[in-house]
PDB file of C-alpha atoms in Angstrom:
ATOM      1  CA  MET A 652       6.700 -24.259 -13.239  1.00 92.00           C
ATOM      2  CA  GLN A 653       5.348 -20.771 -12.677  1.00 94.00           C
ATOM      3  CA  VAL A 654       5.475 -18.232 -15.513  1.00 96.00           C
ATOM      4  CA  GLU A 655       5.089 -14.527 -14.792  1.00 97.00           C
ATOM      5  CA  ILE A 656       2.626 -12.450 -16.782  1.00 97.00           C
ATOM      6  CA  LYS A 657       4.536  -9.180 -17.161  1.00 95.00           C
ATOM      7  CA  LEU A 658       3.821  -5.843 -18.728  1.00 91.00           C
ATOM      8  CA  GLU A 659       6.542  -5.742 -21.348  1.00 86.00           C
ATOM      9  CA  GLU A 660       7.827  -2.576 -22.985  1.00 81.00           C
ATOM     10  CA  ILE A 661       4.850  -0.822 -24.539  1.00 75.00           C
ATOM     11  CA  GLY A 662       6.764   1.350 -26.998  1.00 72.00           C
ATOM     12  CA  PHE A 663       6.597   4.989 -28.012  1.00 73.00           C
ATOM     13  CA  GLY A 664       8.144   5.989 -24.671  1.00 75.00           C
ATOM     14  CA  LEU A 665       5.104   4.798 -22.696  1.00 80.00           C
ATOM     15  CA  THR A 666       5.897   3.169 -19.364  1.00 86.00           C
ATOM     16  CA  GLU A 667       2.498   2.533 -17.759  1.00 92.00           C
ATOM     17  CA  ALA A 668      -0.963   1.224 -18.550  1.00 93.00           C
ATOM     18  CA  VAL A 669      -4.268   0.901 -16.721  1.00 95.00           C
ATOM     19  CA  LEU A 670      -5.706  -2.597 -16.466  1.00 96.00           C
ATOM     20  CA  ILE A 671      -9.210  -2.654 -17.950  1.00 96.00           C
ATOM     21  CA  GLY A 672      -9.950  -6.246 -17.036  1.00 97.00           C
ATOM     22  CA  TRP A 673      -8.953  -9.883 -17.181  1.00 98.00           C
ATOM     23  CA  LEU A 674     -10.420 -12.068 -19.925  1.00 97.00           C
ATOM     24  CA  SER A 675      -9.489 -15.161 -17.880  1.00 95.00           C
ATOM     25  CA  ASP A 676      -9.842 -15.839 -14.152  1.00 95.00           C
ATOM     26  CA  VAL A 677      -7.932 -17.844 -11.537  1.00 95.00           C
ATOM     27  CA  GLY A 678      -8.318 -21.526 -12.383  1.00 92.00           C
ATOM     28  CA  ASP A 679      -8.918 -20.963 -16.100  1.00 95.00           C
ATOM     29  CA  ILE A 680      -6.820 -22.918 -18.584  1.00 94.00           C
ATOM     30  CA  VAL A 681      -5.049 -20.617 -21.035  1.00 96.00           C
ATOM     31  CA  PHE A 682      -2.929 -21.249 -24.101  1.00 96.00           C
ATOM     32  CA  GLN A 683       0.175 -19.431 -25.308  1.00 95.00           C
ATOM     33  CA  GLU A 684      -0.709 -16.347 -27.379  1.00 95.00           C
ATOM     34  CA  GLN A 685      -4.315 -16.346 -26.097  1.00 97.00           C
ATOM     35  CA  PRO A 686      -5.546 -12.859 -25.102  1.00 97.00           C
ATOM     36  CA  ILE A 687      -5.849 -12.876 -21.293  1.00 97.00           C
ATOM     37  CA  LEU A 688      -6.266  -9.230 -20.286  1.00 95.00           C
ATOM     38  CA  GLU A 689      -7.018  -5.781 -21.663  1.00 96.00           C
ATOM     39  CA  LEU A 690      -5.020  -2.656 -20.911  1.00 95.00           C
ATOM     40  CA  CYS A 691      -5.324   1.007 -21.801  1.00 93.00           C
ATOM     41  CA  CYS A 692      -2.543   3.525 -22.228  1.00 87.00           C
ATOM     42  CA  ASP A 693      -2.702   6.981 -23.743  1.00 80.00           C
ATOM     43  CA  LYS A 694      -6.287   6.314 -24.904  1.00 74.00           C
ATOM     44  CA  GLU A 695      -5.219   3.153 -26.746  1.00 86.00           C
ATOM     45  CA  ILE A 696      -6.708  -0.210 -25.739  1.00 91.00           C
ATOM     46  CA  PHE A 697      -4.704  -3.375 -26.309  1.00 91.00           C
ATOM     47  CA  CYS A 698      -4.637  -7.015 -25.234  1.00 93.00           C
ATOM     48  CA  LEU A 699      -1.857  -8.821 -23.428  1.00 94.00           C
ATOM     49  CA  PHE A 700      -1.353 -12.413 -24.528  1.00 95.00           C
ATOM     50  CA  SER A 701      -0.518 -15.463 -22.433  1.00 96.00           C
ATOM     51  CA  PRO A 702       3.226 -16.183 -22.390  1.00 96.00           C
ATOM     52  CA  ALA A 703       2.633 -19.950 -21.895  1.00 96.00           C
ATOM     53  CA  ASP A 704       0.108 -22.780 -21.778  1.00 95.00           C
ATOM     54  CA  GLY A 705      -1.198 -23.430 -18.263  1.00 95.00           C
ATOM     55  CA  ILE A 706      -3.665 -22.338 -15.598  1.00 95.00           C
ATOM     56  CA  ILE A 707      -4.056 -18.841 -14.187  1.00 95.00           C
ATOM     57  CA  GLN A 708      -2.607 -19.360 -10.683  1.00 94.00           C
ATOM     58  CA  GLU A 709      -2.756 -15.805  -9.344  1.00 96.00           C
ATOM     59  CA  ILE A 710      -3.990 -12.371 -10.373  1.00 97.00           C
ATOM     60  CA  ILE A 711      -1.910  -9.574  -8.855  1.00 97.00           C
ATOM     61  CA  PHE A 712      -3.225  -6.439 -10.594  1.00 97.00           C
ATOM     62  CA  ARG A 713      -6.983  -5.806 -10.780  1.00 96.00           C
ATOM     63  CA  ALA A 714      -9.164  -3.674 -13.063  1.00 96.00           C
ATOM     64  CA  GLY A 715      -8.535   0.031 -12.593  1.00 96.00           C
ATOM     65  CA  GLU A 716      -4.989  -0.383 -11.269  1.00 97.00           C
ATOM     66  CA  THR A 717      -2.018   1.148 -13.064  1.00 95.00           C
ATOM     67  CA  ALA A 718       0.935  -1.066 -13.932  1.00 95.00           C
ATOM     68  CA  THR A 719       4.346   0.022 -15.125  1.00 93.00           C
ATOM     69  CA  THR A 720       6.780  -1.709 -17.460  1.00 91.00           C
ATOM     70  CA  ASP A 721       8.109  -4.991 -15.990  1.00 91.00           C
ATOM     71  CA  ASP A 722       5.381  -5.224 -13.309  1.00 95.00           C
ATOM     72  CA  ILE A 723       4.145  -8.773 -12.738  1.00 97.00           C
ATOM     73  CA  LEU A 724       0.408  -8.772 -13.424  1.00 97.00           C
ATOM     74  CA  GLY A 725      -0.263 -12.422 -12.649  1.00 97.00           C
ATOM     75  CA  ILE A 726       1.134 -15.952 -12.554  1.00 97.00           C
ATOM     76  CA  ILE A 727       0.490 -18.970 -14.796  1.00 96.00           C
ATOM     77  CA  GLU A 728       1.192 -22.479 -13.500  1.00 94.00           C
ATOM     78  CA  THR A 729       2.327 -24.676 -16.390  1.00 93.00           C
ATOM     79  CA  ASP A 730       2.365 -27.941 -14.403  1.00 90.00           C
ATOM     80  CA  LEU A 731      -1.321 -28.779 -13.973  1.00 78.00           C
ATOM     81  CA  GLU A 732      -0.565 -31.152 -11.068  1.00 76.00           C
ATOM     82  CA  LEU A 733       1.015 -28.300  -9.066  1.00 71.00           C
ATOM     83  CA  PHE A 734      -1.923 -25.910  -9.480  1.00 64.00           C
ATOM     84  CA  LYS A 735      -3.278 -24.749  -6.117  1.00 63.00           C
ATOM     85  CA  PRO A 736      -6.048 -22.127  -6.187  1.00 61.00           C
TER      86      PRO A 736
END
């Protein structure tokens, strides 16, 4: 099953963030609540955590790109047998 990595509501009326970089790459195994990427908004840096255990299947947003609330930043494949890089 594929799980979307989304930019959830940031809070304080902020609706966008700039991706600083991924801490995991395509093919890496990640665990739920593991930090997987860093973002910056309004001069504040924060980590986004994995929503599920699995393998990073796809990275959609890259470092330097701006994402808005509810954008899909990447995909995690939770069924290791279905993973296709």
